[in-house]
mmCIF file of C-alpha atoms in Angstrom:
data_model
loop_
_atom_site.group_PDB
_atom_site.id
_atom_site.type_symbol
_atom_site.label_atom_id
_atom_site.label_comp_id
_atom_site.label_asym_id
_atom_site.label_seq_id
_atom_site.Cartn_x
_atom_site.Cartn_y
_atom_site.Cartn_z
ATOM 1 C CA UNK A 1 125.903 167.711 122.823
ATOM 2 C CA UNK A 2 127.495 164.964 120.787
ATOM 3 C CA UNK A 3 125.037 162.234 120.026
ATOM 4 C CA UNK A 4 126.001 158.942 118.467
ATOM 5 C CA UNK A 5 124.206 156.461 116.810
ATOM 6 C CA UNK A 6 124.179 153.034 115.380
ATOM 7 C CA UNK A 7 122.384 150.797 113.844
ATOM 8 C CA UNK A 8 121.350 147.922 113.923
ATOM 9 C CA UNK A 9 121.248 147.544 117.316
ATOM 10 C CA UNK A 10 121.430 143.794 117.236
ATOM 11 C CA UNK A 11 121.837 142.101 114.497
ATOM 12 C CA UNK A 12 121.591 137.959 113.957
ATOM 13 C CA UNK A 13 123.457 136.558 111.218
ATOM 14 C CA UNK A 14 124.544 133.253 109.658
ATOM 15 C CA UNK A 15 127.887 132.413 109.218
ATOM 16 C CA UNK A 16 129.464 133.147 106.291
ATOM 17 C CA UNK A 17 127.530 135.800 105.280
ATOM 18 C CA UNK A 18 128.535 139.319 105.409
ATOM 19 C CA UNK A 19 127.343 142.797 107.058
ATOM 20 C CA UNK A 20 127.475 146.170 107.958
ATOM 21 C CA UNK A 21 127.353 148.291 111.202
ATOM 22 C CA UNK A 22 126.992 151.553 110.833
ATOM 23 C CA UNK A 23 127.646 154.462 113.199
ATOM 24 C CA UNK A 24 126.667 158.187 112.695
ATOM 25 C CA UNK A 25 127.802 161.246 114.865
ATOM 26 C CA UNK A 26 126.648 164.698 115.199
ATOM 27 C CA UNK A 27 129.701 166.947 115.208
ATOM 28 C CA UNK A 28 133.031 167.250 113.544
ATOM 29 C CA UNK A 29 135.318 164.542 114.897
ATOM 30 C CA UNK A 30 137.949 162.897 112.880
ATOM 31 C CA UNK A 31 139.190 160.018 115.433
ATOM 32 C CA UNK A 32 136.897 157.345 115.919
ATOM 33 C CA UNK A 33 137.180 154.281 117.722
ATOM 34 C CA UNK A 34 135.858 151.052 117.499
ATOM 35 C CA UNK A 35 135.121 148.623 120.518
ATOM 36 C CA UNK A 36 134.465 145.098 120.916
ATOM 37 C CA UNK A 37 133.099 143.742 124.170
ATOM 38 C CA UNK A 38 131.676 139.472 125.006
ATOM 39 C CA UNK A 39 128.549 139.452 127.563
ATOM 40 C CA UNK A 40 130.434 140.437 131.415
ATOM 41 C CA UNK A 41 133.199 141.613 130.318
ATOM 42 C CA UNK A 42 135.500 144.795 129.465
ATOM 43 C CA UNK A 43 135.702 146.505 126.056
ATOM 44 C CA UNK A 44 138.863 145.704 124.304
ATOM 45 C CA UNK A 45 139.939 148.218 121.363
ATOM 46 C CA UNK A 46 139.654 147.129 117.959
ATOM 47 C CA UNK A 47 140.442 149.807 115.584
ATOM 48 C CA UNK A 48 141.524 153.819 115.438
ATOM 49 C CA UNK A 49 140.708 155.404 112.708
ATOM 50 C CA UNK A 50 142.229 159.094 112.442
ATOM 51 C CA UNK A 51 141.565 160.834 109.933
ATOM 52 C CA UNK A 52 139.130 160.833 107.003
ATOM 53 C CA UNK A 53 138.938 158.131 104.493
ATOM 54 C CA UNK A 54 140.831 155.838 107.304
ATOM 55 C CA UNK A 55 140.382 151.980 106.758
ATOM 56 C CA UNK A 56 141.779 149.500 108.988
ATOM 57 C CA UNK A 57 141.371 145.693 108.502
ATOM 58 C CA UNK A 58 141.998 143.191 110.952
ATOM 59 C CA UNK A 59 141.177 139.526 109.796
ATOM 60 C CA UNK A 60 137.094 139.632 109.073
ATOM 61 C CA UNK A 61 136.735 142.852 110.563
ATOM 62 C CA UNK A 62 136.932 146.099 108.387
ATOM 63 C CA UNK A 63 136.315 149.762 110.367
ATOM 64 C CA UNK A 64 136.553 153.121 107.733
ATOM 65 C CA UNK A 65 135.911 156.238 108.594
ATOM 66 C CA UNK A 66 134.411 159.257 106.490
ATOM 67 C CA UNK A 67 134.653 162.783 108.584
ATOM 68 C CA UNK A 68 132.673 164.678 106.201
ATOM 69 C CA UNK A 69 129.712 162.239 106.469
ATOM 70 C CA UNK A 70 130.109 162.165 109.920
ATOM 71 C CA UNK A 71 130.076 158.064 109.436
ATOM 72 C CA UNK A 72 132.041 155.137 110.106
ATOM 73 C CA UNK A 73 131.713 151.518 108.960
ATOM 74 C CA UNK A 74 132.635 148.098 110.910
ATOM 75 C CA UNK A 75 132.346 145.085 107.678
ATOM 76 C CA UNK A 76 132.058 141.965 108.941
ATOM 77 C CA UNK A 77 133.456 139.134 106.016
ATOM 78 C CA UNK A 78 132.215 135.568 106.190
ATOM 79 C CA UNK A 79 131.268 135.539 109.744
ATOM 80 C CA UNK A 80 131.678 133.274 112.108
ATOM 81 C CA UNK A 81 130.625 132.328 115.670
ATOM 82 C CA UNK A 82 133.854 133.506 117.611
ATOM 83 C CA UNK A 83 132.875 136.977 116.203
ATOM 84 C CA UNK A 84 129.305 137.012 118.098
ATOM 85 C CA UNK A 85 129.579 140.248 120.891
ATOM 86 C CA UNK A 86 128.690 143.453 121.290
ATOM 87 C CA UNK A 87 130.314 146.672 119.138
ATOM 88 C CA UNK A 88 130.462 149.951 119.976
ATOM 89 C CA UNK A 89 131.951 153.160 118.026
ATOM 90 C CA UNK A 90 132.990 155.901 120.327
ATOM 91 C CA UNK A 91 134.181 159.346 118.494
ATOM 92 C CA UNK A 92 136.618 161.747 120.218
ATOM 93 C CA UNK A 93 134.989 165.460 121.173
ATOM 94 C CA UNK A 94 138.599 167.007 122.034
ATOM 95 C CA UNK A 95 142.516 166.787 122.529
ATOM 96 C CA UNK A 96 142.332 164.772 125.556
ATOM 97 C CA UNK A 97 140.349 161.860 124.199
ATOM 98 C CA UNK A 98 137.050 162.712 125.695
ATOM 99 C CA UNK A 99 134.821 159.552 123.894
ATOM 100 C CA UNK A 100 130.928 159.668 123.190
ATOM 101 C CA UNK A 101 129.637 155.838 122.750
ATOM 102 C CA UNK A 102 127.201 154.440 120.572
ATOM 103 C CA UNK A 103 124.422 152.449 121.844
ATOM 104 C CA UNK A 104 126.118 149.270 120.659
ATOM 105 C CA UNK A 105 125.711 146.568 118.201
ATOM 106 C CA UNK A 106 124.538 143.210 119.175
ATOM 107 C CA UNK A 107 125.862 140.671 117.084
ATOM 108 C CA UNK A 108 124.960 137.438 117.235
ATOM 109 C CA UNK A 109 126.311 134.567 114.085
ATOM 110 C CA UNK A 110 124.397 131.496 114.330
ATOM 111 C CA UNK A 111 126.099 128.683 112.776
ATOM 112 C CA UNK B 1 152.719 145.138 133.396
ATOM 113 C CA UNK B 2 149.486 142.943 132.287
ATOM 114 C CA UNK B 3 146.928 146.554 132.076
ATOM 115 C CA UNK B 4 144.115 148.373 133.938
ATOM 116 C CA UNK B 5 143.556 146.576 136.768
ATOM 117 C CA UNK B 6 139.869 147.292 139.334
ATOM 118 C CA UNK B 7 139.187 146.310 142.854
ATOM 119 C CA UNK B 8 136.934 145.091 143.493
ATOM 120 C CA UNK B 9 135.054 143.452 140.445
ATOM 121 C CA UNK B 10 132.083 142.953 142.596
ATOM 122 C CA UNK B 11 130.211 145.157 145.274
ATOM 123 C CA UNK B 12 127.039 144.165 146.495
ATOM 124 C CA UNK B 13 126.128 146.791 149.405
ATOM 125 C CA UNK B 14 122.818 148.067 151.027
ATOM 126 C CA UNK B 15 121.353 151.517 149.787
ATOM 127 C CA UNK B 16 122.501 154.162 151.843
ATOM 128 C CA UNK B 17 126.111 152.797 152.337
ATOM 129 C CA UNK B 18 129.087 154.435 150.773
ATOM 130 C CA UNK B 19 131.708 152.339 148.311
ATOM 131 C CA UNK B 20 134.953 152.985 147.050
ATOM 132 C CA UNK B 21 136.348 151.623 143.934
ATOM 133 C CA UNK B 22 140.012 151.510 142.805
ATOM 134 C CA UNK B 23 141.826 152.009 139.540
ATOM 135 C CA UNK B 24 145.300 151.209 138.427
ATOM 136 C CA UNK B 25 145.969 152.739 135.075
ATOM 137 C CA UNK B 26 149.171 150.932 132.726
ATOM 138 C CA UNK B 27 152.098 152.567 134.413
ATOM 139 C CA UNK B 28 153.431 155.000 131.926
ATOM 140 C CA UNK B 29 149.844 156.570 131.195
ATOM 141 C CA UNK B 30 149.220 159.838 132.741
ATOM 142 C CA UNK B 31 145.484 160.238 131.659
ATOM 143 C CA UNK B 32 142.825 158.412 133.586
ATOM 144 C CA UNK B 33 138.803 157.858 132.876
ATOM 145 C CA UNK B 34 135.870 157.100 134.764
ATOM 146 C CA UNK B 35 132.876 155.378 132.951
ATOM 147 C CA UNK B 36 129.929 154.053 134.091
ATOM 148 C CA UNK B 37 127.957 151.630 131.872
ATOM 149 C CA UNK B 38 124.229 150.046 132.376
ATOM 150 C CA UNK B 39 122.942 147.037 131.141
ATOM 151 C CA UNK B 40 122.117 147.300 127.146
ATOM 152 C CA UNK B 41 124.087 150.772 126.973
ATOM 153 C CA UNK B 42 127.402 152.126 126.065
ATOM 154 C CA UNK B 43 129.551 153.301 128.705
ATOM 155 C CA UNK B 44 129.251 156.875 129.935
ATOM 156 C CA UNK B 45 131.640 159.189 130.723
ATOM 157 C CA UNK B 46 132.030 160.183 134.224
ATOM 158 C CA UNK B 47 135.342 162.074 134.652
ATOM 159 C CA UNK B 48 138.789 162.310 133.344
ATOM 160 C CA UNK B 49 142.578 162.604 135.238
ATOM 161 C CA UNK B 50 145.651 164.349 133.735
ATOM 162 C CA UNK B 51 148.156 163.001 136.157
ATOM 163 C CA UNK B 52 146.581 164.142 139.386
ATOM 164 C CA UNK B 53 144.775 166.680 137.983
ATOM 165 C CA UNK B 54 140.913 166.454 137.433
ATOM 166 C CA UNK B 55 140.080 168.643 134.195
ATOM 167 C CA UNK B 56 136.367 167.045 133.602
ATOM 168 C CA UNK B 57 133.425 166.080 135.310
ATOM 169 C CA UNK B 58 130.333 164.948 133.360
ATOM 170 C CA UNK B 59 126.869 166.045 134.823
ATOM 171 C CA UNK B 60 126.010 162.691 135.275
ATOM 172 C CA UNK B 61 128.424 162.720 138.692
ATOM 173 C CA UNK B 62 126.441 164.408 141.842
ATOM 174 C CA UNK B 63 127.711 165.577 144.960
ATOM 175 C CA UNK B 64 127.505 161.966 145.973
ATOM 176 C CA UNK B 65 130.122 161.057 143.333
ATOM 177 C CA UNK B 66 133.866 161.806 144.107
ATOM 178 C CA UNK B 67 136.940 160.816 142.711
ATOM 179 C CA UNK B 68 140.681 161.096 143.341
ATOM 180 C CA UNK B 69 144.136 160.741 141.776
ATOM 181 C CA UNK B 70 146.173 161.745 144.657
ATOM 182 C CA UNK B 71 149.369 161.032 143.189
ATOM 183 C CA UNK B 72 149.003 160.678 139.868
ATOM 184 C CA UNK B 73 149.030 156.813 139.539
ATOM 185 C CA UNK B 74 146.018 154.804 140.955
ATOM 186 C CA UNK B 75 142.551 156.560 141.429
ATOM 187 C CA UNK B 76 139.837 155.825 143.441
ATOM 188 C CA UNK B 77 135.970 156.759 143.045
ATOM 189 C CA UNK B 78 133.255 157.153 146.043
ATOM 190 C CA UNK B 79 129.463 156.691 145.973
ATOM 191 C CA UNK B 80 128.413 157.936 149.193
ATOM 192 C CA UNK B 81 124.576 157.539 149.990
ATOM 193 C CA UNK B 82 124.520 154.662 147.036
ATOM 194 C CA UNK B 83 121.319 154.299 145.780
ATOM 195 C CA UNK B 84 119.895 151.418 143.651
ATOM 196 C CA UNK B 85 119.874 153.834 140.660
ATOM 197 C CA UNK B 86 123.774 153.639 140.914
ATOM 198 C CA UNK B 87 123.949 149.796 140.229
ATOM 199 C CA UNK B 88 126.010 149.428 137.290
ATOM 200 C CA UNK B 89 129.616 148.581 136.020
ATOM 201 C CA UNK B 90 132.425 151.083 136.529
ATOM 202 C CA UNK B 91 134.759 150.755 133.875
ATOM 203 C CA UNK B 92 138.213 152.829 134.561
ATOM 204 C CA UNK B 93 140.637 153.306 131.056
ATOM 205 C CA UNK B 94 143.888 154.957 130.468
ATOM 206 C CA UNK B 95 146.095 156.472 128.021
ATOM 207 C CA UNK B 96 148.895 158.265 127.063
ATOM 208 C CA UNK B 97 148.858 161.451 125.353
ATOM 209 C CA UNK B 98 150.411 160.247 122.064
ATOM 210 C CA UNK B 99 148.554 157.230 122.071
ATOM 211 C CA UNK B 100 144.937 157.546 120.112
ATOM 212 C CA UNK B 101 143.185 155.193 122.441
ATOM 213 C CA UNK B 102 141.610 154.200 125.802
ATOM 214 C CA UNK B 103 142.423 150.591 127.669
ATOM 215 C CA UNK B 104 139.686 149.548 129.543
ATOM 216 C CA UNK B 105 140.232 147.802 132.658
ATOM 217 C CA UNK B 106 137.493 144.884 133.304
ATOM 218 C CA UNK B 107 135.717 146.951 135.301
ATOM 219 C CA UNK B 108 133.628 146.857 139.005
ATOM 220 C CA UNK B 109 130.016 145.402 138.748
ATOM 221 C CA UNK B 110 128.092 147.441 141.909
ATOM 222 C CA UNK B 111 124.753 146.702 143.020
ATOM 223 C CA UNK B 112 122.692 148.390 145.275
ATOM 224 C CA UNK B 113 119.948 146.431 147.444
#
């Protein structure tokens, strides 16, 4: 059974300052995604990463991906507030996009 | 079209009673998902539609659990017999097959009394 993990599972931070989620998975995958969802609300997609050594950057965010580790990476750069949610990775078991989540990722950036 | 769309977002109901939920996926996607997410945990996977098809069920959906994709566009999901242990969010997604990821729809919040 796939297991995924991440940590830290919350994380408080001060803006400006930088971090690192991580998220580790048990079997060979190489597509990963990466999830962002505010408290009541649906997940909205962030990044795909699809093969190995994958980066994607979109404004403070930064996801990579490396298969043989079995690990991905989410950067945060000079935080800010707007960026305060919950993350998730989710890796892809098979063909048809079957996804295994992470626990999630708390984030919270105080000003 | 604006995405996944849910009715309802909210179901309060009495244990016991049964519930239906309904999903319409983005138009041209032909795969469908089920999840169903607690508070403080990712969402699980439930079951998955290829068109009208239903190739997966997790082990997490009993006999109480059913869901349908009668003609390969909307889907619905019954709880029959809910009991408080089903209060959660049901989050439906879809995708196409050349498309490497899921949208979520914003999901029904069910509670059981």
């Amino acid at each position: 059974e796939l297991k995924v993990e991440q940590n830290p599972l919350f994380l408080s931070m001060q803006e400006g300052k930088n971090y690192t989620i991580y998220c580790n998975y048990s079997t060979t995958s190489d597509r990963l995604y990466w999830y962002r969802q505010d408290p009541g609300k649906s997940l909205e997609s962030l990044f795909v990463l699809l093969s190995n050594g994958a980066v994607k950057q979109e404004g403070r965010l930064m996801a990579s991906l490396d298969t043989k580790a079995r690990l991905s990476t989410l950067h945060i750069t000079a935080a800010v507030h707007d960026l305060s949610a919950t993350y998730f990775c989710a890796v892809d078991e098979g063909g048809y996009q079957k996804v295994t989540f992470g626990t999630g990722t708390k984030l919270q950036v105080i000003p | 079209d604006t995405g996944v769309s849910q009715n309802p977002r909210h179901k309060i109901t009495k244990r016991g009673q049964n519930v239906t939920f309904r999903c319409d996926p983005i138009s041209e996607h032909n795969r469908l998902y089920w999840y169903r997410q607690t508070l403080g945990q990712g969402p699980e996977f439930l079951t998955y539609f290829q068109n009208e098809a239903q190739l997966e069920k997790s082990r997490l959906l009993s006999d109480r659990f059913s869901a349908e994709r009668p003609k390969g566009s909307f889907s619905t999901l019954e709880i029959q017999r809910t009991e408080q242990g089903d209060s959660a969010m049901y989050l439906c997604a879809s995708s196409f097959p050349s498309y490497n990821e899921q949208f979520f729809g914003p999901g029904t919040r069910l509670t059981v009394l």
